[in-house]
Protein backbone atom coordinates (compact mmCIF):
# COMPACT_ATOMS: atom_id res chain seq x y z
CA MET A 1 88.28 -112.42 111.90
CA LYS A 2 90.78 -113.55 109.38
CA LYS A 3 89.23 -112.61 105.76
CA VAL A 4 89.70 -115.02 103.68
CA PHE A 5 89.19 -113.19 99.79
CA LEU A 6 89.22 -116.57 97.75
CA ILE A 7 87.84 -114.10 94.82
CA CYS A 8 90.78 -114.85 92.46
CA CYS A 9 89.65 -118.13 92.34
CA LEU A 10 86.01 -118.00 92.44
CA PHE A 11 85.95 -115.68 89.28
CA LEU A 12 86.72 -118.60 87.39
CA ILE A 13 83.23 -120.26 88.01
CA VAL A 14 81.26 -117.15 88.91
CA ASN A 15 79.20 -117.19 85.18
CA LYS A 16 78.37 -120.99 86.04
CA VAL A 17 77.22 -120.74 89.59
CA LEU A 18 75.21 -117.59 88.98
CA SER A 19 72.69 -119.83 87.19
CA GLN A 20 72.00 -121.86 89.88
CA ASN A 21 71.36 -121.05 93.81
CA THR A 22 74.27 -119.43 95.07
CA SER A 23 75.39 -117.31 98.45
CA PHE A 24 77.56 -114.84 98.59
CA ILE A 25 79.18 -114.39 102.30
CA TYR A 26 79.84 -111.22 103.62
CA GLU A 27 81.87 -110.44 106.33
CA LEU A 28 80.54 -107.64 108.68
CA LYS A 29 82.78 -105.43 110.82
CA TYR A 30 80.22 -103.38 112.96
CA ARG A 31 80.40 -100.95 115.57
CA PRO A 32 77.81 -101.62 117.84
CA ASN A 33 77.94 -98.91 120.39
CA ALA A 34 78.12 -95.44 118.88
CA GLU A 35 80.10 -94.14 121.61
CA LYS A 36 82.88 -96.70 121.64
CA GLN A 37 85.19 -97.73 120.03
CA TYR A 38 85.41 -101.82 119.82
CA TYR A 39 84.05 -103.67 117.11
CA LYS A 40 82.57 -107.07 116.05
CA ASP A 41 82.93 -109.08 113.04
CA GLN A 42 80.02 -111.21 112.05
CA LEU A 43 79.28 -113.40 108.99
CA PHE A 44 76.21 -113.11 106.96
CA TYR A 45 75.12 -115.11 103.48
CA LEU A 46 73.25 -113.44 100.99
CA ASP A 47 71.54 -116.32 99.40
CA ILE A 48 70.38 -116.07 95.72
CA TYR A 49 67.00 -118.15 94.79
CA GLY A 50 65.98 -117.09 91.12
CA LYS A 51 64.28 -113.97 91.26
CA GLU A 52 64.82 -113.68 94.97
CA SER A 53 67.49 -113.01 97.36
CA ILE A 54 67.67 -113.63 101.62
CA PHE A 55 70.46 -111.85 103.44
CA ARG A 56 70.74 -113.69 106.94
CA SER A 57 73.51 -114.24 109.38
CA GLN A 58 75.06 -117.57 109.94
CA HIS A 59 72.88 -118.31 113.23
CA GLU A 60 69.30 -117.19 111.43
CA ARG A 61 70.33 -119.01 108.43
CA SER A 62 70.63 -122.07 110.29
CA ALA A 63 67.68 -121.28 112.43
CA ASP A 64 65.62 -120.77 109.35
CA SER A 65 66.88 -124.51 108.16
CA LEU A 66 65.86 -126.01 111.77
CA ILE A 67 62.15 -124.23 111.14
CA GLN A 68 62.14 -125.81 107.72
CA LYS A 69 62.73 -129.07 109.02
CA THR A 70 61.16 -129.40 112.49
CA GLY A 71 59.00 -125.99 113.12
CA PHE A 72 61.23 -124.92 115.77
CA GLY A 73 63.97 -122.05 115.53
CA LEU A 74 67.24 -120.94 117.68
CA GLY A 75 65.73 -117.86 118.98
CA PHE A 76 66.72 -114.23 117.69
CA LYS A 77 68.21 -110.91 119.02
CA MET A 78 67.15 -109.68 122.49
CA ASN A 79 66.72 -106.33 121.03
CA TYR A 80 65.67 -104.08 117.63
CA ASN A 81 69.22 -103.07 117.18
CA HIS A 82 71.43 -104.54 114.92
CA GLN A 83 69.36 -106.81 112.68
CA TYR A 84 69.93 -107.11 108.93
CA TYR A 85 67.70 -109.66 107.76
CA THR A 86 66.92 -108.74 104.42
CA GLN A 87 64.34 -110.01 101.70
CA LYS A 88 64.48 -109.08 97.94
CA ILE A 89 62.54 -109.89 94.96
CA LEU A 90 64.78 -108.51 92.51
CA THR A 91 62.40 -108.57 89.13
CA GLU A 92 60.14 -106.07 90.81
CA ASN A 93 62.85 -104.31 92.55
CA LYS A 94 61.23 -105.04 96.10
CA VAL A 95 63.44 -104.91 99.34
CA TYR A 96 62.24 -105.63 102.82
CA LYS A 97 63.95 -105.43 106.22
CA ILE A 98 62.96 -108.26 108.14
CA ILE A 99 62.23 -107.45 111.79
CA VAL A 100 61.98 -110.16 114.84
CA THR A 101 60.60 -108.97 118.17
CA PRO A 102 62.84 -110.10 121.12
CA ILE A 103 61.38 -112.67 123.39
CA PHE A 104 58.29 -113.88 121.38
CA SER A 105 59.54 -113.86 118.09
CA ASP A 106 56.59 -111.46 116.32
CA ILE A 107 57.74 -111.15 112.29
CA TYR A 108 57.40 -107.66 110.43
CA SER A 109 58.87 -106.67 107.28
CA ILE A 110 59.29 -102.82 106.57
CA PRO A 111 59.78 -101.83 102.51
CA ILE A 112 62.75 -99.86 101.76
CA GLU A 113 62.92 -96.77 99.45
CA ASP A 114 64.50 -96.80 96.34
CA LEU A 115 67.87 -96.47 96.61
CA ALA A 116 69.81 -93.07 94.85
CA TRP A 117 72.92 -94.17 93.50
CA LYS A 118 75.80 -91.61 92.17
CA ILE A 119 78.33 -93.78 90.37
CA THR A 120 81.27 -92.06 89.76
CA ASN A 121 84.68 -92.56 87.67
CA ASP A 122 86.33 -93.85 90.40
CA LYS A 123 88.20 -97.52 89.77
CA THR A 124 90.01 -100.05 91.91
CA LYS A 125 90.59 -104.08 91.86
CA ILE A 126 89.16 -105.67 94.84
CA GLY A 127 90.91 -109.32 94.27
CA ASP A 128 90.91 -110.33 90.87
CA PHE A 129 88.04 -107.98 90.20
CA ASP A 130 87.95 -104.74 88.56
CA CYS A 131 85.19 -102.29 90.78
CA GLN A 132 83.94 -99.28 90.51
CA LYS A 133 82.96 -96.86 93.07
CA ALA A 134 79.26 -95.49 93.69
CA GLU A 135 77.88 -93.45 96.77
CA LEU A 136 74.92 -93.10 98.12
CA ILE A 137 72.72 -91.67 101.12
CA TYR A 138 70.85 -93.97 103.09
CA GLY A 139 69.57 -94.28 106.41
CA GLY A 140 71.28 -90.98 107.33
CA ARG A 141 74.63 -92.26 106.68
CA SER A 142 76.38 -91.79 103.41
CA TRP A 143 77.61 -94.85 101.72
CA THR A 144 80.47 -95.56 99.60
CA ALA A 145 80.20 -99.32 97.52
CA TRP A 146 82.69 -100.92 95.21
CA PHE A 147 80.88 -102.88 92.77
CA THR A 148 81.93 -105.30 89.89
CA GLN A 149 79.80 -105.67 86.22
CA GLU A 150 82.06 -109.02 86.32
CA ILE A 151 78.98 -110.49 87.91
CA VAL A 152 75.94 -109.74 86.68
CA LEU A 153 73.60 -109.76 89.65
CA GLN A 154 72.89 -106.19 90.50
CA ASP A 155 72.26 -107.05 94.29
CA GLY A 156 74.62 -106.65 97.90
CA PRO A 157 74.63 -106.91 101.39
CA TYR A 158 71.76 -105.74 103.40
CA ILE A 159 69.41 -103.34 101.44
CA PHE A 160 71.99 -102.56 99.16
CA HIS A 161 71.07 -103.34 95.53
CA GLY A 162 70.49 -101.79 91.80
CA LEU A 163 73.89 -100.70 90.83
CA PRO A 164 74.70 -102.34 87.52
CA GLY A 165 76.48 -105.48 89.13
CA MET A 166 77.20 -107.25 92.32
CA ILE A 167 78.74 -105.34 95.84
CA ILE A 168 81.90 -106.22 96.67
CA LYS A 169 82.37 -103.98 99.70
CA ILE A 170 80.55 -100.98 101.07
CA THR A 171 80.98 -98.84 103.99
CA ASP A 172 79.53 -95.65 105.85
CA GLU A 173 81.86 -92.64 106.21
CA ARG A 174 82.40 -93.30 110.10
CA SER A 175 82.99 -96.85 109.06
CA ASP A 176 80.83 -97.75 111.40
CA PHE A 177 79.73 -100.86 109.15
CA VAL A 178 81.37 -102.52 106.71
CA PHE A 179 80.60 -105.39 104.61
CA SER A 180 82.90 -107.25 102.64
CA LEU A 181 82.61 -110.18 100.30
CA VAL A 182 84.67 -113.03 101.69
CA LYS A 183 83.24 -116.13 99.70
CA ILE A 184 80.73 -117.55 96.94
CA GLU A 185 79.86 -120.65 97.30
CA LYS A 186 77.32 -123.03 95.57
CA ASN A 187 73.87 -123.46 97.58
CA MET A 188 72.74 -126.87 97.17
CA SER A 189 69.81 -126.50 99.24
CA GLN A 190 67.22 -123.96 99.57
CA ILE A 191 66.70 -122.81 103.06
CA SER A 192 63.27 -121.18 103.16
CA PRO A 193 63.08 -117.26 104.55
CA LEU A 194 60.64 -116.49 107.53
CA ARG A 195 56.99 -116.55 106.94
CA SER A 196 53.85 -114.77 107.81
CA LYS A 197 55.28 -111.39 107.82
CA LYS A 198 53.54 -108.46 108.73
CA GLU A 199 53.95 -104.92 106.84
CA ILE A 200 54.48 -101.93 109.12
CA ASN A 201 56.28 -98.29 108.46
CA TRP A 202 59.41 -96.77 110.27
CA GLU A 203 56.98 -94.99 112.45
CA ILE A 204 55.51 -98.32 113.97
CA PHE A 205 58.64 -99.76 113.97
CA ARG A 206 59.62 -97.00 116.56
CA LYS A 207 57.06 -97.72 119.04
CA LEU A 208 57.46 -101.33 119.30
CA GLU A 209 61.15 -100.46 119.81
CA SER A 210 60.35 -97.51 122.18
CA ASP A 211 57.54 -99.95 123.73
CA PHE A 212 60.37 -102.85 124.89
CA TYR A 213 62.59 -100.46 125.94
CA LYS A 214 60.12 -99.28 128.85
CA ASP A 215 59.24 -102.78 129.87
CA PRO A 216 60.98 -105.57 127.86
CA TYR A 217 58.66 -107.92 129.74
CA ALA A 218 55.59 -106.35 129.30
CA GLU A 219 54.13 -109.01 127.18
CA VAL A 220 55.28 -112.19 129.38
CA LYS A 221 53.37 -110.05 132.43
CA ALA A 222 50.45 -109.99 130.56
CA ARG A 223 50.42 -113.35 129.45
CA ASN A 224 50.97 -114.70 132.87
CA ILE A 225 53.74 -116.87 131.88
CA GLY A 226 56.13 -118.16 134.69
CA TYR A 227 59.83 -117.61 134.23
CA VAL A 228 63.30 -119.16 136.23
CA ASN A 229 66.62 -117.42 136.51
CA ALA A 230 69.45 -119.93 136.53
CA ASN A 231 73.44 -119.52 136.38
CA GLU A 232 75.42 -121.34 134.19
CA LYS A 233 75.43 -124.85 136.51
CA GLY A 234 71.68 -124.45 135.79
CA GLU A 235 70.97 -123.21 139.71
CA LYS A 236 68.01 -121.66 140.37
CA ILE A 237 68.70 -117.95 141.17
CA ASN A 238 66.53 -115.00 142.41
CA ILE A 239 66.53 -111.98 139.88
CA SER A 240 63.72 -109.75 140.82
CA MET A 241 61.74 -108.51 137.30
CA LYS A 242 62.74 -105.25 138.28
CA LYS A 243 66.71 -106.16 137.95
CA MET A 244 65.95 -108.18 134.45
CA THR A 245 64.17 -104.85 132.86
CA GLU A 246 66.91 -102.76 133.95
CA SER A 247 69.92 -104.98 132.65
CA MET A 248 68.01 -105.77 129.12
CA GLN A 249 67.73 -101.92 129.25
CA LYS A 250 71.41 -101.97 129.72
CA ASN A 251 71.73 -104.33 126.79
CA ILE A 252 69.90 -102.03 124.57
CA ARG A 253 72.12 -98.83 125.48
CA ASP A 254 75.11 -100.72 124.98
CA ASN A 255 74.23 -101.47 121.58
CA ASN A 256 72.89 -98.57 120.56
CA ASN A 257 74.50 -97.63 116.60
CA ALA A 258 71.27 -98.78 114.59
CA ILE A 259 72.48 -98.57 110.94
CA GLU A 260 69.17 -96.20 109.90
CA LEU A 261 70.31 -93.43 111.79
CA ASN A 262 67.82 -91.10 110.68
CA HIS A 263 65.32 -93.92 112.53
CA ALA A 264 67.41 -94.75 115.76
CA LEU A 265 65.67 -93.98 119.04
CA LYS A 266 67.56 -91.30 121.46
CA TYR A 267 67.62 -93.11 124.85
CA ASP A 268 68.10 -90.99 127.81
CA TYR A 269 68.89 -93.65 130.23
CA GLN A 270 65.56 -93.34 132.41
CA LYS A 271 62.57 -93.53 129.50
CA ILE A 272 61.89 -92.45 125.86
C-alpha cells in the first residue's frame, strides 16, 4: 500500500480539528506468521470523541456503523490473533482491548496495564511534525515510538497512549508491527463502539483461545445449528466437520504472530 502522508497540509488545521470529532488514520504493516517473511497492510481509524477514543479497522468501523443503523453487523475475524480493536477513556487513563469471539461474536474487554514509557532525547522530523523518541516494553516486545507535542492529544494507535503528545509512528524491535499515521480528517458523525462487553483477564482470554483452537465449531454443535458449505458459484458441496475443523486450525496456526507475545499460545499442531 502506498503511504499518503498528508501531514504537511494537516499540520495547519490540527488545532482547529482537535476541538471537534477527529479521526487519525493509521496504516498497520504487520507479519501474520512469525516464521514467514510476508507482510499485510491494513488501515485503522483512531476516532476521538471528546473524552473517549476508539481504535478499529475500516471493516470494524463499517460494521459498527451498520449495527448502529440496523442492529446487524458485517462479521469479524475468524480467530483471536490480530484483533486490534481498542477503547480508551482518556480522562481516566483506562484502556481496554476488545475481543470478539469467532462465529458467534460475543464481546469481551481486557483492561490494559499502565504503560511505563522511557522518553529519550532523540528527535527527528516525520512529515512536517517535529517528533521525539520514546521506548516501551509491552506484550513481551520492545517498542520504539515517535510522538509530537504539536498535537496535544496523549494518544496513539492500538493500546498505545500516555506520551506528552500524539504518536506518529510506533514499531516493535522486529518490525513485526509498524503503525504509521497517514491521514487526519474531521469525523462528521459519531460511530458508536461495540457495546455489552464483559470484562475478562488474560487467563480467561487464553482459555477462550485454547478452547476455540481445540474445537472451533463446539458451539455450533452444542446449539445444534445446521450448516451448508458452498463454492464460489453458490453450489452446495460436502465437507465434513473434521475437515472444517482442520482447516480452521491451520488458519489459526498460519496467523500465529500475536502482538502480545507474553500471552501467545504455543500451537503443537495437535492440541494445546
